[in-house]
């Protein structure tokens, strides 16, 4: 037997662990497993994740009863999820400067979270064979909650490292929520009283809404470290958001996103799902109107930066809110490519500076990161959408970085434009897409120093045109009213300036306006 589902939904079809070899070495004692996990080499992430994955895969092959499964899976769960929320892309790049090592750890962590989700899926199915009534099966309700959590974390991990969400994650989330909704347990916060009390922290509805709200809010456009904060913000919106089956004969309504529960997709606005035979699939409606109603309350809790988990970054919140509005659209539609099919992107402030200075002698490192041809997918006056293979996880390229664009042919005079990376995503075939927004104005290579004794460093200057003059430097320079010394290209004079308003910032760059002293 298995749990009943709505009439318009097929039977539950969740991924489960693949059967493999012997499991004689698997630890089935909860005390010993807890001690083993604590002894893992946390300082060596590569070894830690490999050992963790082997043990979890082994446990998922066992035929332990549902009570033991729930206890043991929760022992595996906590350290892994703690790592998810503590390991930022910046922190990982500092621990492992080597790109291949980082990519291996990111992939192993993704596999670990997938394996844990498989374990909870298995627990749902195994417990359903005993008691097929979900409302009378506390272990199954608990497993549904945990499976929803872990599938959400698979998506969150992908967003955090600008990776494509693994196949079936959203399809299985939709199935699980439909199951909970049909049995009217979606708002329960489940617990199990066993040798250990196991307690969920949120309802299935809140877990599901939280990841859906993040998914419709352009997570690939968030800067390093902002994804986790955005997910925490969504916890407050998830309580207010409404999710319900689409009524018969319903029409598109502003503020509503539509979920095709047979598909592996995030909610979409403006169009009702439709199958090839022009029938409507089982559809849920995510309504964001009530969530938008608490924005003013949240803005009162905000600060200018992320200072603590309880503090909401006003800038991040303002980035997210427009996407809750179903009428929010791109300011300018991109058009198909005509003319050049490729651009060369110069990456890194030093390399951009050298390009603008027209210095041909560059270091090997500058050449390797800057001489990158990218295919143009589409473009408009405001920017480009480009793609390239084999730049997966490149931490020299992040959302918020500035890049120099040269669209000229090799035999033409270079016309250098500056752009900012607005979003970035790498798919399962190692193809990376970048959305680039052009910076208005003609960039100039200059140098600056903080005082007469400080090292002279490269910067990019945008003279005043129809907007205030601005300067791009490495991160950490900006402080309002701070004085720095600008040295132009020809070095005939030095300009002293005071810093005004911060325009943009990420872990590598800052752009700010200034005034003459």
Short mmCIF file of C-alpha atoms in Angstrom, two decimals:
data_model
loop_
_atom_site.label_atom_id
_atom_site.label_comp_id
_atom_site.label_asym_id
_atom_site.label_seq_id
_atom_site.Cartn_x
_atom_site.Cartn_y
_atom_site.Cartn_z
CA UNK A 1 0.00 0.00 0.00
CA UNK A 2 0.99 3.63 -0.41
CA UNK A 3 -0.44 6.99 0.54
CA UNK A 4 -3.45 8.21 -1.47
CA UNK A 5 -2.95 11.29 -3.65
CA UNK A 6 -5.42 13.72 -5.27
CA UNK A 7 -7.47 12.28 -8.15
CA UNK A 8 -5.69 14.43 -10.72
CA UNK A 9 -2.22 13.42 -9.44
CA UNK A 10 -0.40 10.19 -10.32
CA UNK A 11 0.83 7.88 -7.56
CA UNK A 12 3.74 9.10 -5.50
CA UNK A 13 6.97 8.74 -7.50
CA UNK A 14 9.93 9.71 -5.31
CA UNK A 15 13.59 8.91 -5.92
CA UNK A 16 15.00 6.35 -3.48
CA UNK A 17 18.53 5.01 -2.80
CA UNK A 18 19.91 2.66 -5.42
CA UNK A 19 20.59 -0.85 -4.18
CA UNK A 20 24.28 -1.73 -4.16
CA UNK A 21 26.68 -4.04 -2.35
CA UNK A 22 26.98 -5.36 1.20
CA UNK A 23 26.30 -3.17 4.22
CA UNK A 24 27.98 -5.21 6.93
CA UNK A 25 30.24 -2.33 8.05
CA UNK A 26 27.40 0.18 8.48
CA UNK A 27 27.02 1.58 12.00
CA UNK A 28 23.46 1.04 13.28
CA UNK A 29 23.99 2.13 16.89
CA UNK A 30 22.89 5.75 17.34
CA UNK A 31 25.36 6.50 20.16
CA UNK A 32 28.31 5.09 18.22
CA UNK A 33 27.23 6.87 15.03
CA UNK A 34 26.99 10.19 16.88
CA UNK A 35 30.49 9.69 18.29
CA UNK A 36 31.85 8.72 14.86
CA UNK A 37 30.42 11.87 13.25
CA UNK A 38 31.98 14.06 15.97
CA UNK A 39 35.40 12.48 15.28
CA UNK A 40 35.32 13.22 11.54
CA UNK A 41 38.15 15.52 10.34
CA UNK A 42 36.24 18.81 10.13
CA UNK A 43 39.42 20.67 9.19
CA UNK A 44 39.76 18.61 5.99
CA UNK A 45 36.53 19.19 4.07
CA UNK A 46 37.48 16.89 1.21
CA UNK A 47 38.07 13.90 3.49
CA UNK A 48 35.16 14.86 5.78
CA UNK A 49 32.60 14.90 2.96
CA UNK A 50 33.89 11.69 1.37
CA UNK A 51 33.69 9.74 4.66
CA UNK A 52 30.29 11.25 5.45
CA UNK A 53 28.91 10.31 2.02
CA UNK A 54 30.18 6.72 2.22
CA UNK A 55 28.57 6.25 5.64
CA UNK A 56 25.24 7.80 4.61
CA UNK A 57 25.08 5.76 1.41
CA UNK A 58 25.79 2.64 3.43
CA UNK A 59 23.04 3.41 5.92
CA UNK A 60 20.51 4.03 3.16
CA UNK A 61 21.14 0.45 1.96
CA UNK A 62 20.09 -1.09 5.29
CA UNK A 63 16.66 -2.51 6.09
CA UNK A 64 16.30 -0.91 9.52
CA UNK A 65 12.84 -0.19 10.90
CA UNK A 66 11.16 3.22 10.55
CA UNK A 67 11.92 4.31 14.13
CA UNK A 68 15.62 3.62 13.68
CA UNK A 69 15.68 5.24 10.24
CA UNK A 70 14.20 8.48 11.59
CA UNK A 71 16.70 8.66 14.47
CA UNK A 72 19.77 7.78 12.41
CA UNK A 73 18.89 10.09 9.51
CA UNK A 74 18.52 12.96 11.96
CA UNK A 75 22.00 12.25 13.32
CA UNK A 76 23.35 12.56 9.77
CA UNK A 77 21.19 15.62 9.09
CA UNK A 78 22.33 18.22 11.64
CA UNK A 79 26.10 18.44 10.91
CA UNK A 80 25.44 18.48 7.17
CA UNK A 81 22.87 21.27 7.37
CA UNK A 82 25.09 23.25 9.75
CA UNK A 83 27.76 23.08 7.06
CA UNK A 84 25.28 24.25 4.41
CA UNK A 85 24.58 27.46 6.33
CA UNK A 86 28.14 28.15 7.50
CA UNK A 87 30.14 27.46 4.32
CA UNK A 88 29.91 30.47 2.01
CA UNK A 89 31.55 30.59 -1.45
CA UNK A 90 34.04 33.16 -0.14
CA UNK A 91 34.95 31.02 2.86
CA UNK A 92 35.40 27.95 0.67
CA UNK A 93 37.64 29.83 -1.77
CA UNK A 94 39.85 30.98 1.11
CA UNK A 95 40.21 27.43 2.47
CA UNK A 96 40.76 25.90 -0.98
CA UNK A 97 42.27 28.35 -3.50
CA UNK A 98 42.51 25.53 -6.06
CA UNK A 99 39.47 25.56 -8.36
CA UNK A 100 39.35 21.79 -8.90
CA UNK A 101 39.40 21.11 -5.16
CA UNK A 102 36.56 23.56 -4.59
CA UNK A 103 34.46 22.08 -7.36
CA UNK A 104 34.98 18.58 -5.99
CA UNK A 105 33.81 19.63 -2.51
CA UNK A 106 30.79 21.50 -3.92
CA UNK A 107 29.82 18.42 -5.94
CA UNK A 108 30.28 16.05 -2.99
CA UNK A 109 28.18 18.30 -0.75
CA UNK A 110 25.44 18.29 -3.39
CA UNK A 111 25.59 14.49 -3.52
CA UNK A 112 25.46 14.33 0.28
CA UNK A 113 22.31 16.44 0.46
CA UNK A 114 20.75 14.39 -2.32
CA UNK A 115 21.55 11.16 -0.46
CA UNK A 116 19.95 12.50 2.73
CA UNK A 117 16.82 13.46 0.77
CA UNK A 118 16.77 9.92 -0.68
CA UNK A 119 16.89 8.55 2.85
CA UNK A 120 13.84 10.56 3.89
CA UNK A 121 12.02 9.60 0.67
CA UNK A 122 12.68 5.96 1.52
CA UNK A 123 11.30 6.55 5.02
CA UNK A 124 8.09 8.03 3.54
CA UNK A 125 7.59 4.97 1.35
CA UNK A 126 8.53 2.41 4.02
CA UNK A 127 6.23 3.96 6.62
CA UNK A 128 3.39 4.11 4.08
CA UNK A 129 3.56 0.35 3.66
CA UNK A 130 2.67 -0.02 7.35
CA UNK A 131 0.03 2.72 7.74
CA UNK A 132 -1.25 4.23 4.49
CA UNK A 133 -3.25 6.95 6.28
CA UNK A 134 -0.87 9.90 6.54
CA UNK A 135 -2.88 11.65 9.26
CA UNK A 136 -2.42 8.62 11.54
CA UNK A 137 1.24 8.06 10.74
CA UNK A 138 3.45 10.49 12.74
CA UNK A 139 6.69 9.01 11.39
CA UNK A 140 5.50 9.52 7.81
CA UNK A 141 4.41 13.13 8.49
CA UNK A 142 7.81 13.76 10.04
CA UNK A 143 9.56 12.15 7.05
CA UNK A 144 7.51 14.26 4.61
CA UNK A 145 8.60 17.39 6.48
CA UNK A 146 12.26 16.35 6.50
CA UNK A 147 12.19 15.34 2.81
CA UNK A 148 10.72 18.75 1.95
CA UNK A 149 13.50 20.38 3.96
CA UNK A 150 16.31 18.42 2.32
CA UNK A 151 15.00 18.88 -1.21
CA UNK A 152 14.80 22.61 -0.46
CA UNK A 153 18.39 22.56 0.75
CA UNK A 154 19.50 20.88 -2.48
CA UNK A 155 18.10 23.90 -4.34
CA UNK A 156 19.61 26.30 -1.80
CA UNK A 157 23.07 24.72 -2.18
CA UNK A 158 22.78 25.10 -5.96
CA UNK A 159 21.77 28.76 -5.70
CA UNK A 160 24.57 29.47 -3.23
CA UNK A 161 27.22 28.28 -5.68
CA UNK A 162 25.44 29.50 -8.86
CA UNK A 163 24.74 25.95 -10.01
CA UNK A 164 21.68 24.60 -11.79
CA UNK A 165 19.25 22.90 -9.41
CA UNK A 166 19.51 19.08 -9.77
CA UNK A 167 16.85 17.28 -11.80
CA UNK A 168 13.60 16.27 -10.07
CA UNK A 169 14.07 18.49 -7.01
CA UNK A 170 11.05 20.69 -7.72
CA UNK A 171 8.98 17.84 -9.12
CA UNK A 172 9.43 15.89 -5.89
CA UNK A 173 8.76 18.99 -3.79
CA UNK A 174 5.46 19.48 -5.65
CA UNK A 175 4.53 15.81 -5.13
CA UNK A 176 5.30 15.94 -1.42
CA UNK A 177 3.31 19.11 -0.89
CA UNK A 178 0.31 17.73 -2.80
CA UNK A 179 0.47 14.63 -0.58
CA UNK A 180 0.51 16.76 2.59
CA UNK A 181 -2.22 19.07 1.30
CA UNK A 182 -4.50 16.17 0.35
CA UNK A 183 -4.15 14.72 3.86
CA UNK A 184 -4.50 18.18 5.47
CA UNK A 185 -1.22 17.95 7.37
CA UNK A 186 0.66 20.70 5.48
CA UNK A 187 0.40 23.14 8.41
CA UNK A 188 1.38 20.67 11.13
CA UNK A 189 4.78 20.94 12.82
CA UNK A 190 5.46 17.23 13.33
CA UNK A 191 7.36 15.50 16.10
CA UNK A 192 8.07 11.93 17.17
CA UNK A 193 8.39 10.78 20.76
CA UNK A 194 10.91 7.96 20.78
CA UNK A 195 14.11 7.25 22.64
CA UNK A 196 14.99 10.71 21.33
CA UNK A 197 12.33 13.37 20.74
CA UNK A 198 12.53 14.47 17.12
CA UNK A 199 10.95 17.85 16.43
CA UNK A 200 10.57 19.78 13.17
CA UNK A 201 11.00 23.56 13.35
CA UNK A 202 8.60 24.57 10.57
CA UNK A 203 5.50 23.21 8.88
CA UNK A 204 5.66 21.57 5.46
CA UNK A 205 3.79 24.54 4.01
CA UNK A 206 6.35 27.02 5.36
CA UNK A 207 9.31 24.94 4.11
CA UNK A 208 7.77 24.62 0.66
CA UNK A 209 6.79 28.30 0.43
CA UNK A 210 10.22 29.44 1.64
CA UNK A 211 12.16 27.78 -1.17
CA UNK A 212 9.55 28.69 -3.81
CA UNK A 213 9.67 32.37 -2.81
CA UNK A 214 13.46 32.36 -3.04
CA UNK A 215 13.29 30.58 -6.40
CA UNK A 216 11.04 33.22 -7.99
CA UNK A 217 13.28 36.04 -6.68
CA UNK A 218 16.25 35.71 -9.06
CA UNK A 219 18.57 33.79 -6.67
CA UNK A 220 21.30 33.62 -9.34
CA UNK A 221 21.44 37.42 -9.23
CA UNK A 222 22.37 37.55 -5.55
CA UNK A 223 25.97 38.17 -4.55
CA UNK A 224 28.18 35.72 -2.69
CA UNK A 225 26.82 35.25 0.82
CA UNK A 226 23.46 36.92 0.09
CA UNK A 227 21.64 33.73 -0.93
CA UNK A 228 21.63 32.31 2.60
CA UNK A 229 20.46 35.63 4.02
CA UNK A 230 17.72 35.87 1.39
CA UNK A 231 16.54 32.37 2.32
CA UNK A 232 16.29 33.43 5.97
CA UNK A 233 14.28 36.52 4.96
CA UNK A 234 11.89 34.28 3.02
CA UNK A 235 11.08 32.40 6.22
CA UNK A 236 9.09 35.44 7.35
CA UNK A 237 7.31 35.80 4.01
CA UNK A 238 6.56 32.06 3.90
CA UNK A 239 4.18 32.36 6.86
CA UNK A 240 2.07 34.92 4.99
CA UNK A 241 2.23 33.41 1.49
CA UNK A 242 -0.74 31.28 0.45
CA UNK A 243 -0.55 28.01 -1.51
CA UNK A 244 -3.74 26.30 -2.66
CA UNK A 245 -5.09 24.21 -5.56
CA UNK A 246 -6.11 26.20 -8.64
CA UNK A 247 -9.92 26.47 -8.74
CA UNK A 248 -11.78 25.17 -11.79
CA UNK A 249 -12.20 27.81 -14.49
CA UNK A 250 -9.69 30.14 -12.83
CA UNK A 251 -8.06 32.95 -14.77
CA UNK A 252 -4.66 34.61 -14.37
CA UNK A 253 -4.63 37.06 -11.44
CA UNK A 254 -1.95 39.60 -10.50
CA UNK A 255 0.14 38.49 -7.54
CA UNK A 256 -0.31 34.79 -8.31
CA UNK A 257 2.30 32.29 -9.50
CA UNK A 258 1.23 28.95 -10.95
CA UNK A 259 2.82 25.58 -10.16
CA UNK A 260 2.53 22.69 -12.60
CA UNK A 261 2.78 19.77 -10.17
CA UNK A 262 3.72 17.32 -12.94
CA UNK A 263 6.70 19.44 -14.01
CA UNK A 264 10.15 19.99 -12.55
CA UNK A 265 9.82 23.78 -12.55
CA UNK A 266 9.52 26.71 -10.19
CA UNK A 267 6.24 28.70 -10.04
CA UNK A 268 5.61 30.94 -13.05
CA UNK A 269 3.44 34.07 -13.34
CA UNK A 270 1.13 35.35 -16.07
CA UNK A 271 0.20 32.03 -17.69
CA UNK A 272 -1.78 29.01 -16.52
CA UNK A 273 0.00 25.64 -17.01
CA UNK A 274 -1.25 23.59 -19.95
CA UNK A 275 -0.41 20.13 -21.26
CA UNK A 276 0.15 19.28 -24.93
CA UNK A 277 -3.43 18.00 -25.27
CA UNK A 278 -4.67 21.39 -23.99
CA UNK A 279 -5.80 19.99 -20.65
CA UNK A 280 -4.72 21.51 -17.38
CA UNK A 281 -2.27 19.56 -15.19
CA UNK A 282 -2.73 19.47 -11.40
CA UNK A 283 -1.86 23.05 -10.50
CA UNK A 284 -1.16 24.92 -7.29
CA UNK A 285 -1.35 28.70 -6.85
CA UNK A 286 1.33 30.59 -4.93
CA UNK A 287 -0.23 33.91 -3.89
CA UNK A 288 2.26 36.57 -2.79
CA UNK A 289 -0.16 39.43 -2.05
CA UNK A 290 -0.30 38.82 1.71
CA UNK A 291 3.48 38.37 1.79
CA UNK A 292 3.91 41.78 0.16
CA UNK A 293 1.75 43.18 2.93
CA UNK A 294 4.45 42.61 5.56
CA UNK A 295 7.22 44.42 3.65
CA UNK A 296 6.80 47.64 5.65
CA UNK A 297 7.12 45.71 8.91
CA UNK A 298 10.31 44.04 7.72
CA UNK A 299 11.81 47.31 6.49
CA UNK A 300 11.65 48.61 10.05
CA UNK A 301 13.89 45.70 11.09
CA UNK A 302 16.48 46.37 8.41
CA UNK A 303 20.01 47.74 8.48
CA UNK A 304 22.44 48.72 5.76
CA UNK A 305 24.37 45.45 5.99
CA UNK A 306 24.16 41.91 7.29
CA UNK A 307 25.31 42.28 10.90
CA UNK A 308 23.66 39.26 12.51
CA UNK A 309 21.25 36.49 11.51
CA UNK A 310 18.41 38.47 13.14
CA UNK A 311 19.16 41.64 11.17
CA UNK A 312 17.68 42.03 7.71
CA UNK A 313 19.85 43.70 5.09
CA UNK A 314 17.73 46.46 3.53
CA UNK A 315 19.61 46.20 0.21
CA UNK A 316 18.97 42.46 -0.08
CA UNK A 317 15.31 42.89 0.85
CA UNK A 318 14.85 45.59 -1.79
CA UNK A 319 16.38 43.28 -4.40
CA UNK A 320 13.92 40.51 -3.59
CA UNK A 321 10.62 42.37 -3.30
CA UNK A 322 10.10 43.34 -6.98
CA UNK A 323 9.99 39.67 -7.98
CA UNK A 324 6.91 39.06 -5.80
CA UNK A 325 5.04 41.36 -8.17
CA UNK A 326 3.93 39.32 -11.19
CA UNK A 327 3.96 42.42 -13.42
CA UNK A 328 7.71 42.95 -12.85
CA UNK A 329 9.50 42.66 -16.20
CA UNK A 330 12.85 43.38 -17.82
CA UNK A 331 13.24 47.10 -18.53
CA UNK A 332 14.44 46.41 -22.07
CA UNK A 333 13.81 43.26 -24.07
CA UNK A 334 16.93 41.60 -25.44
CA UNK A 335 17.13 41.06 -29.19
CA UNK A 336 18.67 38.24 -31.27
CA UNK A 337 22.35 38.56 -32.13
CA UNK A 338 23.40 40.34 -35.31
CA UNK A 339 27.00 41.00 -36.27
CA UNK A 340 29.61 39.58 -33.91
CA UNK A 341 28.73 36.23 -32.35
CA UNK A 342 31.36 36.47 -29.61
CA UNK A 343 32.81 38.93 -27.14
CA UNK A 344 36.03 38.80 -25.18
CA UNK A 345 35.62 39.41 -21.46
CA UNK A 346 38.48 40.79 -19.42
CA UNK A 347 38.09 39.66 -15.82
CA UNK A 348 39.79 41.11 -12.75
CA UNK A 349 40.49 44.76 -11.91
CA UNK A 350 44.20 44.56 -12.72
CA UNK A 351 43.56 43.00 -16.14
CA UNK A 352 40.77 45.50 -16.94
CA UNK A 353 43.09 48.35 -15.98
CA UNK A 354 45.83 47.01 -18.24
CA UNK A 355 43.36 46.63 -21.11
CA UNK A 356 42.28 50.25 -20.78
CA UNK A 357 45.93 51.37 -20.51
CA UNK A 358 46.66 49.40 -23.71
CA UNK A 359 49.54 47.52 -22.08
CA UNK A 360 50.28 44.37 -24.05
CA UNK A 361 52.69 42.73 -21.66
CA UNK A 362 50.63 40.90 -19.09
CA UNK A 363 51.39 38.19 -16.61
CA UNK A 364 50.39 34.61 -17.39
CA UNK A 365 47.64 34.89 -14.78
CA UNK A 366 46.18 38.00 -16.42
CA UNK A 367 46.15 36.31 -19.80
CA UNK A 368 44.51 33.15 -18.48
CA UNK A 369 41.65 34.99 -16.82
CA UNK A 370 41.14 37.79 -19.33
CA UNK A 371 41.48 36.22 -22.79
CA UNK A 372 38.13 34.46 -22.59
CA UNK A 373 35.86 34.44 -25.65
CA UNK A 374 32.17 34.11 -24.76
CA UNK A 375 29.28 33.35 -27.12
CA UNK A 376 26.61 36.07 -27.33
CA UNK A 377 23.12 34.63 -26.82
CA UNK A 378 21.32 37.98 -27.03
CA UNK A 379 21.89 41.64 -26.26
CA UNK A 380 20.43 45.13 -26.14
CA UNK A 381 21.69 48.63 -25.42
CA UNK A 382 21.79 47.87 -21.72
CA UNK A 383 23.73 44.62 -21.77
CA UNK A 384 24.41 41.07 -22.92
CA UNK A 385 23.53 37.48 -22.18
CA UNK A 386 26.64 35.37 -22.89
CA UNK A 387 27.72 31.79 -22.29
CA UNK A 388 30.88 29.70 -22.18
CA UNK A 389 31.87 26.17 -21.19
CA UNK A 390 34.46 25.14 -18.60
CA UNK A 391 34.39 28.12 -16.26
CA UNK A 392 32.40 26.27 -13.62
CA UNK A 393 32.78 27.68 -10.11
CA UNK A 394 35.39 30.25 -11.15
CA UNK A 395 35.69 32.35 -8.00
CA UNK A 396 37.48 35.07 -9.97
CA UNK A 397 34.06 35.74 -11.48
CA UNK A 398 31.15 36.53 -9.19
CA UNK A 399 27.83 38.34 -9.28
CA UNK A 400 28.59 42.03 -8.83
CA UNK A 401 32.02 41.84 -10.49
CA UNK A 402 32.96 44.32 -13.21
CA UNK A 403 34.26 43.03 -16.55
CA UNK A 404 35.59 44.72 -19.67
CA UNK A 405 33.84 43.80 -22.93
CA UNK A 406 35.49 43.90 -26.35
CA UNK A 407 33.10 43.01 -29.17
CA UNK A 408 35.43 44.09 -31.98
CA UNK A 409 36.92 41.61 -34.44
CA UNK A 410 40.68 40.89 -34.07
CA UNK A 411 41.56 43.22 -36.98
CA UNK A 412 39.39 46.08 -35.68
CA UNK A 413 40.24 48.79 -33.18
CA UNK A 414 39.12 47.65 -29.72
CA UNK A 415 36.09 49.39 -28.26
CA UNK A 416 36.19 48.63 -24.56
CA UNK A 417 32.96 48.78 -22.56
CA UNK A 418 32.54 48.06 -18.89
CA UNK A 419 29.74 45.90 -17.52
CA UNK A 420 28.63 44.40 -14.23
CA UNK A 421 27.75 40.71 -13.78
CA UNK A 422 24.07 40.72 -12.77
CA UNK A 423 23.48 36.97 -12.59
CA UNK A 424 25.42 33.79 -13.23
CA UNK A 425 24.43 30.13 -13.52
CA UNK A 426 26.36 26.97 -14.44
CA UNK A 427 24.40 23.95 -15.70
CA UNK A 428 25.10 20.22 -15.41
CA UNK A 429 27.09 20.32 -18.68
CA UNK A 430 29.52 22.93 -17.26
CA UNK A 431 28.08 25.71 -19.42
CA UNK A 432 28.03 29.05 -17.61
CA UNK A 433 25.63 31.85 -18.55
CA UNK A 434 26.26 35.46 -17.56
CA UNK A 435 23.88 38.39 -17.63
CA UNK A 436 25.93 41.56 -18.09
CA UNK A 437 24.63 45.09 -17.51
CA UNK A 438 26.60 47.84 -19.23
CA UNK A 439 27.95 50.72 -17.16
CA UNK A 440 27.18 54.06 -18.84
CA UNK A 441 30.14 56.28 -19.68
CA UNK A 442 33.67 55.92 -21.00
CA UNK A 443 35.94 54.09 -18.53
CA UNK A 444 39.42 55.50 -17.88
CA UNK A 445 42.37 53.70 -16.31
CA UNK A 446 43.80 55.62 -13.35
CA UNK A 447 45.76 54.81 -10.22
CA UNK A 448 45.22 55.86 -6.64
CA UNK A 449 46.86 55.82 -3.23
CA UNK A 450 45.40 56.30 0.23
CA UNK A 451 48.27 58.58 1.27
CA UNK A 452 51.84 59.44 0.27
CA UNK A 453 53.22 56.29 1.92
CA UNK A 454 50.63 53.84 0.56
CA UNK A 455 51.04 51.53 -2.38
CA UNK A 456 49.75 52.84 -5.71
CA UNK A 457 46.87 50.68 -6.97
CA UNK A 458 44.81 50.47 -10.20
CA UNK A 459 41.28 51.88 -10.45
CA UNK A 460 38.69 52.65 -13.13
CA UNK A 461 37.33 56.19 -13.37
CA UNK A 462 34.03 57.21 -14.98
CA UNK A 463 34.07 61.00 -15.61
CA UNK A 464 30.93 63.03 -14.95
CA UNK A 465 28.51 62.96 -17.91
CA UNK A 466 24.77 62.69 -17.33
CA UNK A 467 25.56 61.18 -13.94
CA UNK A 468 28.03 61.85 -11.13
CA UNK A 469 31.66 60.85 -11.63
CA UNK A 470 32.51 57.51 -10.02
CA UNK A 471 35.48 55.29 -9.24
CA UNK A 472 35.84 51.49 -9.17
CA UNK A 473 38.43 50.02 -6.78
CA UNK A 474 39.05 46.77 -4.96
CA UNK A 475 36.74 46.12 -1.99
CA UNK A 476 37.61 47.72 1.34
CA UNK A 477 38.51 51.22 0.16
CA UNK A 478 35.18 53.01 0.61
CA UNK A 479 34.40 55.07 3.67
CA UNK A 480 32.28 58.19 3.38
CA UNK A 481 34.33 61.45 3.36
CA UNK A 482 37.59 59.49 3.15
CA UNK A 483 40.29 61.28 1.10
CA UNK A 484 42.30 59.43 -1.55
CA UNK A 485 44.75 60.57 -4.22
CA UNK A 486 44.02 59.92 -7.92
CA UNK A 487 46.93 59.64 -10.37
CA UNK A 488 45.74 59.93 -14.02
CA UNK A 489 47.22 57.96 -16.90
CA UNK A 490 49.67 60.68 -17.97
CA UNK A 491 50.78 61.37 -14.36
CA UNK A 492 51.02 65.14 -14.95
CA UNK A 493 49.05 65.98 -11.84
CA UNK A 494 47.48 64.39 -8.80
CA UNK A 495 43.82 64.82 -7.89
CA UNK A 496 42.66 64.67 -4.30
CA UNK A 497 39.08 63.51 -3.84
CA UNK A 498 36.66 62.77 -1.01
CA UNK A 499 34.40 59.76 -1.27
CA UNK A 500 30.64 60.34 -1.39
CA UNK A 501 28.03 57.66 -2.03
CA UNK A 502 28.59 53.91 -2.37
CA UNK A 503 26.89 52.71 -5.58
CA UNK A 504 27.74 49.02 -5.61
CA UNK A 505 29.84 46.53 -3.69
CA UNK A 506 30.71 42.84 -3.56
CA UNK A 507 33.61 40.84 -2.11
CA UNK A 508 35.99 42.01 -4.85
CA UNK A 509 34.89 45.45 -6.03
CA UNK A 510 33.47 48.77 -4.85
CA UNK A 511 32.04 51.59 -6.96
CA UNK A 512 31.38 54.99 -5.42
CA UNK A 513 30.92 58.65 -6.31
CA UNK A 514 33.31 61.36 -5.15
CA UNK A 515 33.91 65.11 -5.03
CA UNK A 516 37.04 67.20 -5.51
CA UNK A 517 38.83 68.44 -2.42
#
